[in-house]
Coordinates of C-alpha atoms and ligand atoms in Angstrom, one line a residue:
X1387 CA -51.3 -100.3 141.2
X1388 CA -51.8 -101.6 137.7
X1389 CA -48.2 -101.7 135.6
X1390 CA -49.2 -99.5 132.1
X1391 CA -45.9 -99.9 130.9
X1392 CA -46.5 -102.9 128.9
X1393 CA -49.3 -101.6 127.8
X1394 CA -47.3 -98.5 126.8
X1395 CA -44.8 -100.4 125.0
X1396 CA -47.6 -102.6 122.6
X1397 CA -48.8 -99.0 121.7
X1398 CA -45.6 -98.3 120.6
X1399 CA -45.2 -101.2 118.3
X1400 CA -48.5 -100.3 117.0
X1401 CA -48.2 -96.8 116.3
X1402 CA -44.4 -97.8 114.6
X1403 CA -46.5 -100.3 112.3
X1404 CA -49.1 -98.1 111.9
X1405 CA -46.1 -95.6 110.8
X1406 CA -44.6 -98.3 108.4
X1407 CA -48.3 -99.2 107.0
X1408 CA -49.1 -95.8 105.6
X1409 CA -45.7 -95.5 104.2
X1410 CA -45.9 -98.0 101.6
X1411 CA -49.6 -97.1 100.5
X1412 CA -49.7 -96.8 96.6
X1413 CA -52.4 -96.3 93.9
X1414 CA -50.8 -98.0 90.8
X1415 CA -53.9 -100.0 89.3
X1416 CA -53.6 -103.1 87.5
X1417 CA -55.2 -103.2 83.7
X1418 CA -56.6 -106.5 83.3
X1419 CA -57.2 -105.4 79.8
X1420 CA -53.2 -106.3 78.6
X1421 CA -53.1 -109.1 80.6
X1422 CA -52.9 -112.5 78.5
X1423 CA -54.6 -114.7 81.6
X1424 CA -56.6 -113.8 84.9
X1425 CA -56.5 -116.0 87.0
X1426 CA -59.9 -115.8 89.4
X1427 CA -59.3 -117.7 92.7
X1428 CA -62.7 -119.1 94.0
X1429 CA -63.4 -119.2 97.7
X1430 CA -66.4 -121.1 99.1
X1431 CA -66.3 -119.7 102.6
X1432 CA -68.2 -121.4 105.3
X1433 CA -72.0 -122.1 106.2
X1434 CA -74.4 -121.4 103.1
X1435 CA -70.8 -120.2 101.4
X1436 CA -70.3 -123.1 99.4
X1437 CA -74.5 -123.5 98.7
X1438 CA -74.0 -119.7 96.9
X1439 CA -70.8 -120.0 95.6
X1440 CA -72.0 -123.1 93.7
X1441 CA -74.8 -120.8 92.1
X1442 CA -71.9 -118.2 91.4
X1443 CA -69.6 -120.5 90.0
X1444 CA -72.3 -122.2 87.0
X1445 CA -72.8 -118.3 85.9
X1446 CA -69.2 -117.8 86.0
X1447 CA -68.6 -120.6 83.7
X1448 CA -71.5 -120.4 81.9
X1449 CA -70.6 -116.4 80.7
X1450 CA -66.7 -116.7 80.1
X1451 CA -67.0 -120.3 78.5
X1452 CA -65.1 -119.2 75.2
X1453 CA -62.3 -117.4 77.4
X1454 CA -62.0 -120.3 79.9
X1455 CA -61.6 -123.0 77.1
X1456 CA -59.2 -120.6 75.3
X1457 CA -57.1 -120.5 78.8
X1458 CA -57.6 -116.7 78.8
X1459 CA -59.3 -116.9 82.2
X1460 CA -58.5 -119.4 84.6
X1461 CA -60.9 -120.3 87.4
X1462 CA -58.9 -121.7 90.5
X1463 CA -60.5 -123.3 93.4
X1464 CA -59.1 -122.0 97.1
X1465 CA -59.6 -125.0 99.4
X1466 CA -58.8 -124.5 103.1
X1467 CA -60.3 -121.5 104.1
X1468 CA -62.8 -122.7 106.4
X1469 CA -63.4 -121.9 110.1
X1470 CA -62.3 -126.0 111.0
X1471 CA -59.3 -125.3 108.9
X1472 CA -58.6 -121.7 110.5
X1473 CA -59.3 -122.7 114.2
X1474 CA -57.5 -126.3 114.1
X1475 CA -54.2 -124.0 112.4
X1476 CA -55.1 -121.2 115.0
X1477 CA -54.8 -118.7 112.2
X1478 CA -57.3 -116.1 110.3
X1479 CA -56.1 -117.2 106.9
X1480 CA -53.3 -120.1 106.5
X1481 CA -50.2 -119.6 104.9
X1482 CA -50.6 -121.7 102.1
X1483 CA -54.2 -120.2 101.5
X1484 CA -52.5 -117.2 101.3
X1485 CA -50.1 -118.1 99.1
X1486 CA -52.6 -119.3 96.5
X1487 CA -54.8 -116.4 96.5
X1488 CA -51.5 -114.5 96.2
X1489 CA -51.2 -116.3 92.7
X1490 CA -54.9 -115.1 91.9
X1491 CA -55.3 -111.7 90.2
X1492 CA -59.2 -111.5 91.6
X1493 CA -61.4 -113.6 94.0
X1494 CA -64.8 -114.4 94.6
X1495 CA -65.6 -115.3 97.8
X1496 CA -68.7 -116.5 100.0
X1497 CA -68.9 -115.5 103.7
X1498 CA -66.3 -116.9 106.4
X1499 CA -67.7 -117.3 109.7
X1500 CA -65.6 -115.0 112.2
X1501 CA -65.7 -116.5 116.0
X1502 CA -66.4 -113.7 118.8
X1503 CA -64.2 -112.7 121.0
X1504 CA -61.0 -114.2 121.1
X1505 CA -57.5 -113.0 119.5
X1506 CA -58.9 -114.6 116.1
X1507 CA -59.2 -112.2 113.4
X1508 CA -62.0 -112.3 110.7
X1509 CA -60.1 -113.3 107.7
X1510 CA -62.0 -110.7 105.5
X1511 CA -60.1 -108.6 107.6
X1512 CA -56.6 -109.8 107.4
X1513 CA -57.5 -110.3 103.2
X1514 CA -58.7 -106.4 102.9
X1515 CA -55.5 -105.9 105.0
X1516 CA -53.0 -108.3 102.9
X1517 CA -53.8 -107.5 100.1
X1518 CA -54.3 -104.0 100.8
X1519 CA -58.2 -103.9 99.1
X1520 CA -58.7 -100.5 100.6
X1521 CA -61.9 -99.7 98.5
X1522 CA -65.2 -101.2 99.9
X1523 CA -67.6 -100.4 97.0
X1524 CA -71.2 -101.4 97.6
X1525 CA -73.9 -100.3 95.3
X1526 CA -77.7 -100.3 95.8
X1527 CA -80.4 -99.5 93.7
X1528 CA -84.3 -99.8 93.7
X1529 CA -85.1 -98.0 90.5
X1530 CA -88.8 -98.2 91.4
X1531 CA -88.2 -95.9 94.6
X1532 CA -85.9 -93.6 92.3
X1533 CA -83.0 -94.9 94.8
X1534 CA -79.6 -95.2 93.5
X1535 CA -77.1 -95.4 95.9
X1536 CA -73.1 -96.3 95.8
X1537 CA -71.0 -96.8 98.9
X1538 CA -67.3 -96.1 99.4
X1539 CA -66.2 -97.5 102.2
X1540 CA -62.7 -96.8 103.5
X1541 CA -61.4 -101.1 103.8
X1542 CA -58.2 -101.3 105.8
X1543 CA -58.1 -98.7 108.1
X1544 CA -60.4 -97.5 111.3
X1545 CA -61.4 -99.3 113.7
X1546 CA -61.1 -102.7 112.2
X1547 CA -56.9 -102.3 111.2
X1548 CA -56.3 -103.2 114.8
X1549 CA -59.6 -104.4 116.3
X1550 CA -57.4 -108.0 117.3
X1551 CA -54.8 -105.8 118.8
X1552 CA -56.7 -104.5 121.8
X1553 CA -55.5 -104.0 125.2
X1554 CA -56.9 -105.6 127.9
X1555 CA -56.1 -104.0 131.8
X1556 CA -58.1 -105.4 134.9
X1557 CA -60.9 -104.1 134.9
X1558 CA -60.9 -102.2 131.0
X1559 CA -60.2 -102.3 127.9
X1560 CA -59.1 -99.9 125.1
X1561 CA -59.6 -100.5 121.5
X1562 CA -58.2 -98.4 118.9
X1563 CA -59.3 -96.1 115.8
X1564 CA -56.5 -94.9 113.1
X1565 CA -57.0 -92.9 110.1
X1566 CA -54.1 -91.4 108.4
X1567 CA -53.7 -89.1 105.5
X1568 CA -52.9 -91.8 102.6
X1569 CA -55.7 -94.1 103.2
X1570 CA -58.6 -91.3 103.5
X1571 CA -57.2 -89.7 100.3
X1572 CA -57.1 -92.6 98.1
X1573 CA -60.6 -93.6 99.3
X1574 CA -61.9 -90.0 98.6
X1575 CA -60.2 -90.2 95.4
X1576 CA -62.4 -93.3 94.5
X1577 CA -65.5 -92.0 95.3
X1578 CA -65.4 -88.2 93.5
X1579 CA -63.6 -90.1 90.6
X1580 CA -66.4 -92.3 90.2
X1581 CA -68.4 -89.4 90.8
X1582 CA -67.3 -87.9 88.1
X1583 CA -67.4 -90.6 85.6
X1584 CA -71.2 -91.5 86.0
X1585 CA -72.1 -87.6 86.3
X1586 CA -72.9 -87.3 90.1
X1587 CA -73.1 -84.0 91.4
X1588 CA -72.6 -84.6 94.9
X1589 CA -70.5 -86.9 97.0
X1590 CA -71.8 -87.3 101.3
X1591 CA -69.1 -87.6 103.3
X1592 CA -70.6 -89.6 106.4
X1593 CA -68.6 -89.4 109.7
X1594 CA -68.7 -88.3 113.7
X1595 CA -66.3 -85.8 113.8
X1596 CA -68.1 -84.3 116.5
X1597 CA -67.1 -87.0 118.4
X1598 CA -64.3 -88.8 116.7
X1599 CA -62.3 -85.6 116.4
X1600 CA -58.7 -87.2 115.4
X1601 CA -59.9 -89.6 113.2
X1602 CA -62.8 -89.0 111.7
X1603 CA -61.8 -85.5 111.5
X1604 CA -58.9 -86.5 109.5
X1605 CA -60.9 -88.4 107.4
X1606 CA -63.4 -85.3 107.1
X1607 CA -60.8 -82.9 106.5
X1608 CA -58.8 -85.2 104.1
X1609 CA -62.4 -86.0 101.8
X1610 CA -62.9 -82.1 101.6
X1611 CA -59.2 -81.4 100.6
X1612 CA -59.5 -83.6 97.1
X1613 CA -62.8 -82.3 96.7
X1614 CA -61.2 -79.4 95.8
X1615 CA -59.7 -81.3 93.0
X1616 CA -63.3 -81.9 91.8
X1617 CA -65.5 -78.2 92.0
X1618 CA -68.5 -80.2 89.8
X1619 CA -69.3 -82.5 92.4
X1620 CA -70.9 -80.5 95.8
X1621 CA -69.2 -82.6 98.7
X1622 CA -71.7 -83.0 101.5
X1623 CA -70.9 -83.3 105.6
X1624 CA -73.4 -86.0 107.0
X1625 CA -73.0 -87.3 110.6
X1626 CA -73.2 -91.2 110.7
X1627 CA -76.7 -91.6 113.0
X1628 CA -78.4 -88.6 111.0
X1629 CA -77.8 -90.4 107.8
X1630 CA -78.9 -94.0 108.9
X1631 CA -82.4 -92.0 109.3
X1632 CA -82.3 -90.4 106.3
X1633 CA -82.2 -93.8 104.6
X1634 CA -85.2 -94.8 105.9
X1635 CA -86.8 -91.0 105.2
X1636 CA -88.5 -91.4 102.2
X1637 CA -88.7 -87.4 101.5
X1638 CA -85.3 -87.2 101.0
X1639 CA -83.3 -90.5 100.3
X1640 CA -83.8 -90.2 96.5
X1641 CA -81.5 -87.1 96.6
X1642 CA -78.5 -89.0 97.5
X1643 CA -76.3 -91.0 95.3
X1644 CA -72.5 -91.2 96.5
X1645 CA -71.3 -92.0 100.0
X1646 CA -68.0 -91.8 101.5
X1647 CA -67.2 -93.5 104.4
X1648 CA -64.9 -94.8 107.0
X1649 CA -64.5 -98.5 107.3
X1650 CA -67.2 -99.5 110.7
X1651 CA -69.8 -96.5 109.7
X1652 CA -69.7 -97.8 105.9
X1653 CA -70.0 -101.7 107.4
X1654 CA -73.0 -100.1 109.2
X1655 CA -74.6 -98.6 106.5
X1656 CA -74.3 -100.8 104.0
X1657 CA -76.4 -104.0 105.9
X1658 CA -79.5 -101.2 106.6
X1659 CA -79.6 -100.2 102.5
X1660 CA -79.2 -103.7 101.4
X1661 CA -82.0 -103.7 104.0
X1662 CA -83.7 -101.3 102.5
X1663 CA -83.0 -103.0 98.7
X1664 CA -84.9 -106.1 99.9
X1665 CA -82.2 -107.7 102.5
X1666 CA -78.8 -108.7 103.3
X1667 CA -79.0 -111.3 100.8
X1668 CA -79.8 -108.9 97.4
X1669 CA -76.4 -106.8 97.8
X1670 CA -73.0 -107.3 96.2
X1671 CA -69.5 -106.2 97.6
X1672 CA -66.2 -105.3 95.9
X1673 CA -62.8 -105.0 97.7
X1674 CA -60.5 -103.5 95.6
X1675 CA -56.8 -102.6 95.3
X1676 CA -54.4 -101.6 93.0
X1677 CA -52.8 -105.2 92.7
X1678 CA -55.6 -107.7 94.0
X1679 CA -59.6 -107.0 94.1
X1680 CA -61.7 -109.3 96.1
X1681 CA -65.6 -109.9 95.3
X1682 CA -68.3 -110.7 98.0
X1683 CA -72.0 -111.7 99.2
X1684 CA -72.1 -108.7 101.7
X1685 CA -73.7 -110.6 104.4
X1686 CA -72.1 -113.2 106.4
X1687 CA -72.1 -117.6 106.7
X1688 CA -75.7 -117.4 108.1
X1689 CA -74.8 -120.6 110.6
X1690 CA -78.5 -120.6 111.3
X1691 CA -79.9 -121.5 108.4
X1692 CA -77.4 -124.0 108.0
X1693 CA -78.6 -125.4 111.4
X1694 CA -82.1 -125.4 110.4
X1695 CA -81.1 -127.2 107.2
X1696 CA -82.1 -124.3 105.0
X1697 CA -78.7 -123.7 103.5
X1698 CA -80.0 -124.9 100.3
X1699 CA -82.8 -122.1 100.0
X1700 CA -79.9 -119.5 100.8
X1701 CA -79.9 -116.6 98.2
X1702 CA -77.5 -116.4 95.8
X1703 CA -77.9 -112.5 94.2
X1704 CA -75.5 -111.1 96.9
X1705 CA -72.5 -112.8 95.3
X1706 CA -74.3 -112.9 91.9
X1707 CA -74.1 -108.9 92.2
X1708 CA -70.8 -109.1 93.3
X1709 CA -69.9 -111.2 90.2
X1710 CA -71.1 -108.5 87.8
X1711 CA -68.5 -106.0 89.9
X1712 CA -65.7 -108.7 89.1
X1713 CA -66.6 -109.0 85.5
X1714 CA -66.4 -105.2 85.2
X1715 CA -63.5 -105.2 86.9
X1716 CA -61.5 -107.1 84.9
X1717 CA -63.2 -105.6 81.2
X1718 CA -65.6 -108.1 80.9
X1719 CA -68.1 -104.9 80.0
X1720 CA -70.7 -107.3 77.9
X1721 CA -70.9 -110.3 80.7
X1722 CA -71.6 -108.0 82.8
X1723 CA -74.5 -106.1 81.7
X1724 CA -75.9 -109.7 80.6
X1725 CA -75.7 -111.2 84.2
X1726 CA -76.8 -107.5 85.4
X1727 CA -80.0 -107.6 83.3
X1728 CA -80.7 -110.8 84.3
X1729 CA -80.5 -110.6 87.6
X1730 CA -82.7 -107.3 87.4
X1731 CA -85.5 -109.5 84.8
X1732 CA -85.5 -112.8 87.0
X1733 CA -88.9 -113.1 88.6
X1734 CA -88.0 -116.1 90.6
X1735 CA -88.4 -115.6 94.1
X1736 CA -85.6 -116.5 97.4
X1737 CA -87.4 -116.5 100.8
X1738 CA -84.8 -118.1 102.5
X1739 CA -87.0 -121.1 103.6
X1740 CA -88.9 -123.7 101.8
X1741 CA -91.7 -121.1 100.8
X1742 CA -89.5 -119.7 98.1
X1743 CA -86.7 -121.2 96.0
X1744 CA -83.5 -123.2 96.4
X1745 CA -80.4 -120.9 95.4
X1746 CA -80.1 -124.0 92.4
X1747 CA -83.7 -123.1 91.2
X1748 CA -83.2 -119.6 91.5
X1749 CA -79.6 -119.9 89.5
X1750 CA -81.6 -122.4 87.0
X1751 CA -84.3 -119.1 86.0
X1752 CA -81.3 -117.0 85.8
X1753 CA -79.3 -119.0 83.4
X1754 CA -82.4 -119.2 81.0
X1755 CA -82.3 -115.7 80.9
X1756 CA -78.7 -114.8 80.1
Ligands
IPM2369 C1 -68.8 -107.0 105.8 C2 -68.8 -107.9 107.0 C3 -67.4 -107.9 107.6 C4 -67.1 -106.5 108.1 C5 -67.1 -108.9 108.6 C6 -67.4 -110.3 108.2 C7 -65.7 -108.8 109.1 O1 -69.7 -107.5 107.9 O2 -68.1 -107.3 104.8 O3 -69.5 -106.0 105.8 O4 -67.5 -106.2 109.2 O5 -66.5 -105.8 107.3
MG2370 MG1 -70.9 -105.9 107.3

């Protein structure tokens, strides 16, 4: 007979953390406008990270040159977060790495490889967890198609808060799911408020409470209590596989413009309408908190193209878009729109092989334009 007490007793200490976690949830936001310096810690990540963040960090430079030679903005490199570095310490993100980044008001960040399997957590997820970046916010758009989409993704919570904290038994396995009442509202409260601000009129709340009953349907019934708070905005009940079709339904994908979702249905999501954008590669990420906000390619280290010795034709827009979310995040309004309307004017074309251009060349057209 198998012994589940031990078992038992780690689902304790989980569900007592789990307690403690959504305790100390708050929604103070920092105004970047009254501070005197921001500090923006830069993170090369690993594989094409550093080929991209390269790209990312000429633009950076090249928009905020006044501020960064006044000392307004300071620009801070983040070494040690590579997989060698993480797997040689056996840890997702090292202590000193954390204490550097915990220096940083933002950081912009290029893909960290995550191994499979193992006890190793991805350190995007230990970040979104440390420093509590519970907003996932990924826009697409593809104005030619009419399609303007914005995702909220719920960050720290789901199925990825304790996806390293499984339990193993002979012969099974159980993961777990949580979704508590503080981190569905303050993601809800992101996505109407923005829907509010930009004039949308409905807000699709994308789950499987069908089958998810606890969580999602906490999550569901949590979205629909502040839409109350907002009668202008219509909120909409989507299940999670209908809406991945209706993306790829042209008759109807036009109508939608807000999504709200929890954390492994919006990671889902997200990859098939940057898909549907142009690819993986053309889509921008925020992570956002009330203290710390994190900015990111949405796609990951692409080890394959590093094998093949394409790295250098990797393409740089994901983080490029993500930059324009960090300039916006911390007031930088006019930057910007000017890296935004370049990146939407640049002709010059990333395959990701030698057909099309390096991520330099690419960055080199851009510049021109800003
Ligand atoms: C993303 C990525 C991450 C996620 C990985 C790298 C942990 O796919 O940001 O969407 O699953 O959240
Ligand atoms: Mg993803």
């Amino acid at each position: 007979m198998v012994d589940l007490n031990a078992a038992c007793m780690a689902f304790r200490t989980l569900l007592e953390e789990q307690y403690l976690r959504a305790k100390v949830m708050e929604r103070e936001k920092t105004d970047y406008s009254v501070k005197d310096v921001i500090n923006i810690g830069l993170i090369d990540g690993d594989g094409i990270g550093p080929v991209i963040m390269e790209q990312a960090v000429r633009v950076l430079q090249h928009l905020l040159r006044e501020e960064i030679e006044g000392g307004r903005i300071r620009l801070r490199r983040i070494d040690g977060l590579t997989i060698e570095n993480r797997l040689a310490r056996n840890t997702s993100v090292p202590d000193e790495v954390m204490q550097r980044i915990r220096s940083c008001d933002v950081l912009l960040k290029g893909p960290t490889t995550t191994p499979k399997g193992g006890t190793m957590e991805s350190a995007n997820v230990t970040l979104r967890r440390e420093l509590d970046l519970y907003a996932n916010v990924r826009p697409v758009s593809i104005p030619e198609k009419n399609i303007d989409w914005i995702f909220f993704r719920e960050n720290t919570e789901g199925e990825y808060v304790l996806g390293s904290r499984g339990i193993d038994l002979p012969g099974l396995s159980v993961d777990f799911k949580v979704t508590t009442d503080a981190g569905s509202e303050r993601i809800a409260r992101e996505a109407f408020d923005y829907a509010r601000r930009n004039g949308k009129k409905r807000v699709a709340i994308v789950t499987k409470a069908n089958i998810m009953k606890k969580t999602d349907g906490r999550f569901s019934d949590i979205c629909h209590a502040v839409a109350r708070d907002y009668p202008e905005i219509q909120a909409d009940e989507w299940y999670i596989d209908i809406m991945a079709a209706n993306l790829v339904n042209e008759s109807i994908r036009d109508q939608f413009d807000v999504f709200l979702l929890p954390n492994l249905y919006g990671d889902i999501l997200t990859d098939e309408a940057a898909q549907i954008q142009g690819g993986v590669g053309t889509a921008g990420s925020a992570n956002i908190g009330s203290r710390y906000a994190m900015f990111e390619a949405i796609h990951g280290s692409a080890p394959r193209m590093v094998e093949e010795g394409l790295a250098e034709y990797a393409n740089p827009q994901s983080i490029l878009k993500a930059e324009t979310m960090l300039l916006r995040h911390i007031g930088r309004i006019d930057a910007a729109a000017r890296l935004e309307k370049a990146l939407a004017d640049c002709t010059a074309e990333v395959t990701g092989d030698r057909n099309g251009m390096s991520a330099r060349q690419y960055t080199d057209e851009l510049i021109a334009l800003l």
